[in-house]
Amino acid sequence: MTSKPISDLYGMLKGMDPLLHDLPYVFMSEDRWTDFSIELSGMFASVHEDEGTTYVFALDQEWEMAAGLPRFARITLQVHSDLEGVGLTAAASTALAGAGIACNVIAAFHHDHLFVPWDRRDEAVRILSALANDADR
């Protein structure tokens, strides 16, 4: 069931309900992507830029083409945020930045997906959950 998108900041923050996914993710450029057999099973997103295409893959196993790349955790903000809603990404990334946690965001139609360093994933979820709880007061 699809809910109506929420556009007010407090509603978006209150409903974030951050979900941490189990697998680590890597970002790679098209020059690294050499094993086309994993396209459908592991690719989460692709972004086409003037300089080339970036692919985001979930790693369910170690791949030679991902060797040496940093691992990220994916946290989905489960609120159905309006694409024209203002402030959710800024609030989430500012809260994480305050703790020195890098945050890369991919906004999709229904949800925002935050990618944070793998080894700081639990801390990031705690920070985001606290932000949502504070909005509920």
PDB file of C-alpha atoms in Angstrom:
ATOM      1  CA  MET A   1       0.000   0.000   0.000  1.00  0.00           C
ATOM      2  CA  THR A   2       1.376   3.398  -0.943  1.00  0.00           C
ATOM      3  CA  SER A   3       0.877   6.223   1.505  1.00  0.00           C
ATOM      4  CA  LYS A   4       0.379   9.845   0.580  1.00  0.00           C
ATOM      5  CA  PRO A   5       3.720  11.690   0.544  1.00  0.00           C
ATOM      6  CA  ILE A   6       4.486  13.835   3.578  1.00  0.00           C
ATOM      7  CA  SER A   7       5.882  17.286   2.865  1.00  0.00           C
ATOM      8  CA  ASP A   8       6.035  19.074   6.233  1.00  0.00           C
ATOM      9  CA  LEU A   9       9.421  18.822   7.934  1.00  0.00           C
ATOM     10  CA  TYR A  10       8.172  17.687  11.334  1.00  0.00           C
ATOM     11  CA  GLY A  11       6.000  15.009   9.796  1.00  0.00           C
ATOM     12  CA  MET A  12       8.925  13.747   7.722  1.00  0.00           C
ATOM     13  CA  LEU A  13      11.284  13.738  10.712  1.00  0.00           C
ATOM     14  CA  LYS A  14       8.757  12.102  13.029  1.00  0.00           C
ATOM     15  CA  GLY A  15       8.068   9.350  10.501  1.00  0.00           C
ATOM     16  CA  MET A  16      11.673   8.618   9.460  1.00  0.00           C
ATOM     17  CA  ASP A  17      11.820   5.183  11.145  1.00  0.00           C
ATOM     18  CA  PRO A  18      15.364   4.521   9.868  1.00  0.00           C
ATOM     19  CA  LEU A  19      15.872   0.986   8.567  1.00  0.00           C
ATOM     20  CA  LEU A  20      19.419  -0.400   8.474  1.00  0.00           C
ATOM     21  CA  HIS A  21      19.981  -2.924   5.691  1.00  0.00           C
ATOM     22  CA  ASP A  22      22.095  -6.009   6.338  1.00  0.00           C
ATOM     23  CA  LEU A  23      24.583  -5.881   3.476  1.00  0.00           C
ATOM     24  CA  PRO A  24      27.469  -3.493   2.843  1.00  0.00           C
ATOM     25  CA  TYR A  25      27.339  -1.375  -0.329  1.00  0.00           C
ATOM     26  CA  VAL A  26      30.014  -0.025  -2.655  1.00  0.00           C
ATOM     27  CA  PHE A  27      29.993   2.864  -5.106  1.00  0.00           C
ATOM     28  CA  MET A  28      31.964   2.238  -8.268  1.00  0.00           C
ATOM     29  CA  SER A  29      32.492   3.920 -11.587  1.00  0.00           C
ATOM     30  CA  GLU A  30      31.856   2.196 -14.875  1.00  0.00           C
ATOM     31  CA  ASP A  31      35.562   1.512 -15.446  1.00  0.00           C
ATOM     32  CA  ARG A  32      35.526  -0.865 -12.426  1.00  0.00           C
ATOM     33  CA  TRP A  33      32.321  -2.665 -13.316  1.00  0.00           C
ATOM     34  CA  THR A  34      33.548  -5.646 -15.277  1.00  0.00           C
ATOM     35  CA  ASP A  35      31.331  -8.509 -14.107  1.00  0.00           C
ATOM     36  CA  PHE A  36      28.030  -7.947 -15.864  1.00  0.00           C
ATOM     37  CA  SER A  37      26.493 -11.128 -14.425  1.00  0.00           C
ATOM     38  CA  ILE A  38      25.814  -9.328 -11.130  1.00  0.00           C
ATOM     39  CA  GLU A  39      23.880  -6.406 -12.640  1.00  0.00           C
ATOM     40  CA  LEU A  40      20.386  -7.538 -11.755  1.00  0.00           C
ATOM     41  CA  SER A  41      21.110  -9.261  -8.478  1.00  0.00           C
ATOM     42  CA  GLY A  42      23.319  -6.703  -6.789  1.00  0.00           C
ATOM     43  CA  MET A  43      22.773  -3.259  -8.267  1.00  0.00           C
ATOM     44  CA  PHE A  44      20.796  -0.852  -6.103  1.00  0.00           C
ATOM     45  CA  ALA A  45      21.176   2.278  -8.235  1.00  0.00           C
ATOM     46  CA  SER A  46      22.972   3.861 -11.135  1.00  0.00           C
ATOM     47  CA  VAL A  47      23.570   7.548 -11.665  1.00  0.00           C
ATOM     48  CA  HIS A  48      24.567   8.888 -15.058  1.00  0.00           C
ATOM     49  CA  GLU A  49      26.812  11.958 -14.956  1.00  0.00           C
ATOM     50  CA  ASP A  50      28.767  13.781 -17.630  1.00  0.00           C
ATOM     51  CA  GLU A  51      31.973  12.103 -16.420  1.00  0.00           C
ATOM     52  CA  GLY A  52      30.507   8.596 -16.507  1.00  0.00           C
ATOM     53  CA  THR A  53      28.125   6.302 -14.674  1.00  0.00           C
ATOM     54  CA  THR A  54      28.262   5.470 -10.974  1.00  0.00           C
ATOM     55  CA  TYR A  55      26.863   2.125  -9.821  1.00  0.00           C
ATOM     56  CA  VAL A  56      25.844   1.306  -6.261  1.00  0.00           C
ATOM     57  CA  PHE A  57      25.999  -2.390  -5.434  1.00  0.00           C
ATOM     58  CA  ALA A  58      24.981  -4.415  -2.397  1.00  0.00           C
ATOM     59  CA  LEU A  59      27.749  -6.894  -1.603  1.00  0.00           C
ATOM     60  CA  ASP A  60      26.373 -10.309  -0.789  1.00  0.00           C
ATOM     61  CA  GLN A  61      29.872 -11.673  -1.447  1.00  0.00           C
ATOM     62  CA  GLU A  62      33.325 -10.226  -2.087  1.00  0.00           C
ATOM     63  CA  TRP A  63      33.941  -9.263  -5.712  1.00  0.00           C
ATOM     64  CA  GLU A  64      37.335  -8.638  -7.226  1.00  0.00           C
ATOM     65  CA  MET A  65      36.025  -5.503  -8.920  1.00  0.00           C
ATOM     66  CA  ALA A  66      35.065  -4.056  -5.501  1.00  0.00           C
ATOM     67  CA  ALA A  67      38.464  -4.706  -3.918  1.00  0.00           C
ATOM     68  CA  GLY A  68      39.791  -1.694  -2.057  1.00  0.00           C
ATOM     69  CA  LEU A  69      36.551   0.280  -2.247  1.00  0.00           C
ATOM     70  CA  PRO A  70      35.074   1.664   0.973  1.00  0.00           C
ATOM     71  CA  ARG A  71      32.023  -0.128   2.349  1.00  0.00           C
ATOM     72  CA  PHE A  72      28.862   1.771   3.197  1.00  0.00           C
ATOM     73  CA  ALA A  73      25.723   0.895   5.102  1.00  0.00           C
ATOM     74  CA  ARG A  74      22.367   1.758   3.588  1.00  0.00           C
ATOM     75  CA  ILE A  75      19.794   3.321   5.891  1.00  0.00           C
ATOM     76  CA  THR A  76      16.339   3.832   4.425  1.00  0.00           C
ATOM     77  CA  LEU A  77      14.222   6.602   5.887  1.00  0.00           C
ATOM     78  CA  GLN A  78      10.908   4.787   5.739  1.00  0.00           C
ATOM     79  CA  VAL A  79       8.726   7.880   5.703  1.00  0.00           C
ATOM     80  CA  HIS A  80       7.160   8.485   2.291  1.00  0.00           C
ATOM     81  CA  SER A  81       8.657  11.932   1.894  1.00  0.00           C
ATOM     82  CA  ASP A  82       7.422  14.276  -0.796  1.00  0.00           C
ATOM     83  CA  LEU A  83      10.045  15.001  -3.433  1.00  0.00           C
ATOM     84  CA  GLU A  84       9.219  18.686  -2.928  1.00  0.00           C
ATOM     85  CA  GLY A  85       9.373  18.467   0.868  1.00  0.00           C
ATOM     86  CA  VAL A  86      12.038  20.731   2.362  1.00  0.00           C
ATOM     87  CA  GLY A  87      14.516  19.918   5.088  1.00  0.00           C
ATOM     88  CA  LEU A  88      14.563  16.139   5.653  1.00  0.00           C
ATOM     89  CA  THR A  89      17.867  15.512   3.918  1.00  0.00           C
ATOM     90  CA  ALA A  90      19.412  18.609   5.485  1.00  0.00           C
ATOM     91  CA  ALA A  91      18.281  17.652   8.993  1.00  0.00           C
ATOM     92  CA  ALA A  92      19.478  14.049   8.685  1.00  0.00           C
ATOM     93  CA  SER A  93      22.842  14.907   7.135  1.00  0.00           C
ATOM     94  CA  THR A  94      23.414  17.755   9.620  1.00  0.00           C
ATOM     95  CA  ALA A  95      22.743  15.437  12.570  1.00  0.00           C
ATOM     96  CA  LEU A  96      25.180  12.883  11.168  1.00  0.00           C
ATOM     97  CA  ALA A  97      27.765  15.546  10.325  1.00  0.00           C
ATOM     98  CA  GLY A  98      27.626  16.714  13.935  1.00  0.00           C
ATOM     99  CA  ALA A  99      29.007  13.308  14.893  1.00  0.00           C
ATOM    100  CA  GLY A 100      31.549  13.348  12.056  1.00  0.00           C
ATOM    101  CA  ILE A 101      29.678  10.731  10.014  1.00  0.00           C
ATOM    102  CA  ALA A 102      29.789  11.091   6.231  1.00  0.00           C
ATOM    103  CA  CYS A 103      26.425  10.760   4.508  1.00  0.00           C
ATOM    104  CA  ASN A 104      25.693  10.156   0.833  1.00  0.00           C
ATOM    105  CA  VAL A 105      22.022  10.403  -0.108  1.00  0.00           C
ATOM    106  CA  ILE A 106      20.020   8.882  -2.931  1.00  0.00           C
ATOM    107  CA  ALA A 107      16.478  10.209  -2.965  1.00  0.00           C
ATOM    108  CA  ALA A 108      13.924   8.029  -4.694  1.00  0.00           C
ATOM    109  CA  PHE A 109      10.196   8.439  -5.295  1.00  0.00           C
ATOM    110  CA  HIS A 110       9.079   6.921  -1.985  1.00  0.00           C
ATOM    111  CA  HIS A 111      12.091   7.108   0.340  1.00  0.00           C
ATOM    112  CA  ASP A 112      15.487   8.640   0.929  1.00  0.00           C
ATOM    113  CA  HIS A 113      18.411   6.237   1.260  1.00  0.00           C
ATOM    114  CA  LEU A 114      21.430   7.322   3.288  1.00  0.00           C
ATOM    115  CA  PHE A 115      24.806   5.686   2.809  1.00  0.00           C
ATOM    116  CA  VAL A 116      27.145   5.995   5.780  1.00  0.00           C
ATOM    117  CA  PRO A 117      30.531   4.392   6.510  1.00  0.00           C
ATOM    118  CA  TRP A 118      29.978   0.724   7.318  1.00  0.00           C
ATOM    119  CA  ASP A 119      31.780   0.824  10.661  1.00  0.00           C
ATOM    120  CA  ARG A 120      29.595   3.728  11.909  1.00  0.00           C
ATOM    121  CA  ARG A 121      26.233   2.324  10.842  1.00  0.00           C
ATOM    122  CA  ASP A 122      24.855   1.556  14.308  1.00  0.00           C
ATOM    123  CA  GLU A 123      25.830   4.990  15.598  1.00  0.00           C
ATOM    124  CA  ALA A 124      24.179   6.593  12.558  1.00  0.00           C
ATOM    125  CA  VAL A 125      20.906   4.740  13.192  1.00  0.00           C
ATOM    126  CA  ARG A 126      20.948   5.849  16.847  1.00  0.00           C
ATOM    127  CA  ILE A 127      21.452   9.482  15.790  1.00  0.00           C
ATOM    128  CA  LEU A 128      18.658   9.335  13.209  1.00  0.00           C
ATOM    129  CA  SER A 129      16.296   7.611  15.647  1.00  0.00           C
ATOM    130  CA  ALA A 130      17.019  10.317  18.238  1.00  0.00           C
ATOM    131  CA  LEU A 131      16.294  12.994  15.620  1.00  0.00           C
ATOM    132  CA  ALA A 132      12.935  11.364  14.879  1.00  0.00           C
ATOM    133  CA  ASN A 133      12.119  11.038  18.584  1.00  0.00           C
ATOM    134  CA  ASP A 134      12.998  14.700  19.195  1.00  0.00           C
ATOM    135  CA  ALA A 135      10.617  15.744  16.404  1.00  0.00           C
ATOM    136  CA  ASP A 136       7.841  13.812  18.115  1.00  0.00           C
ATOM    137  CA  ARG A 137       8.040  16.010  21.246  1.00  0.00           C
TER     138      ARG A 137
END
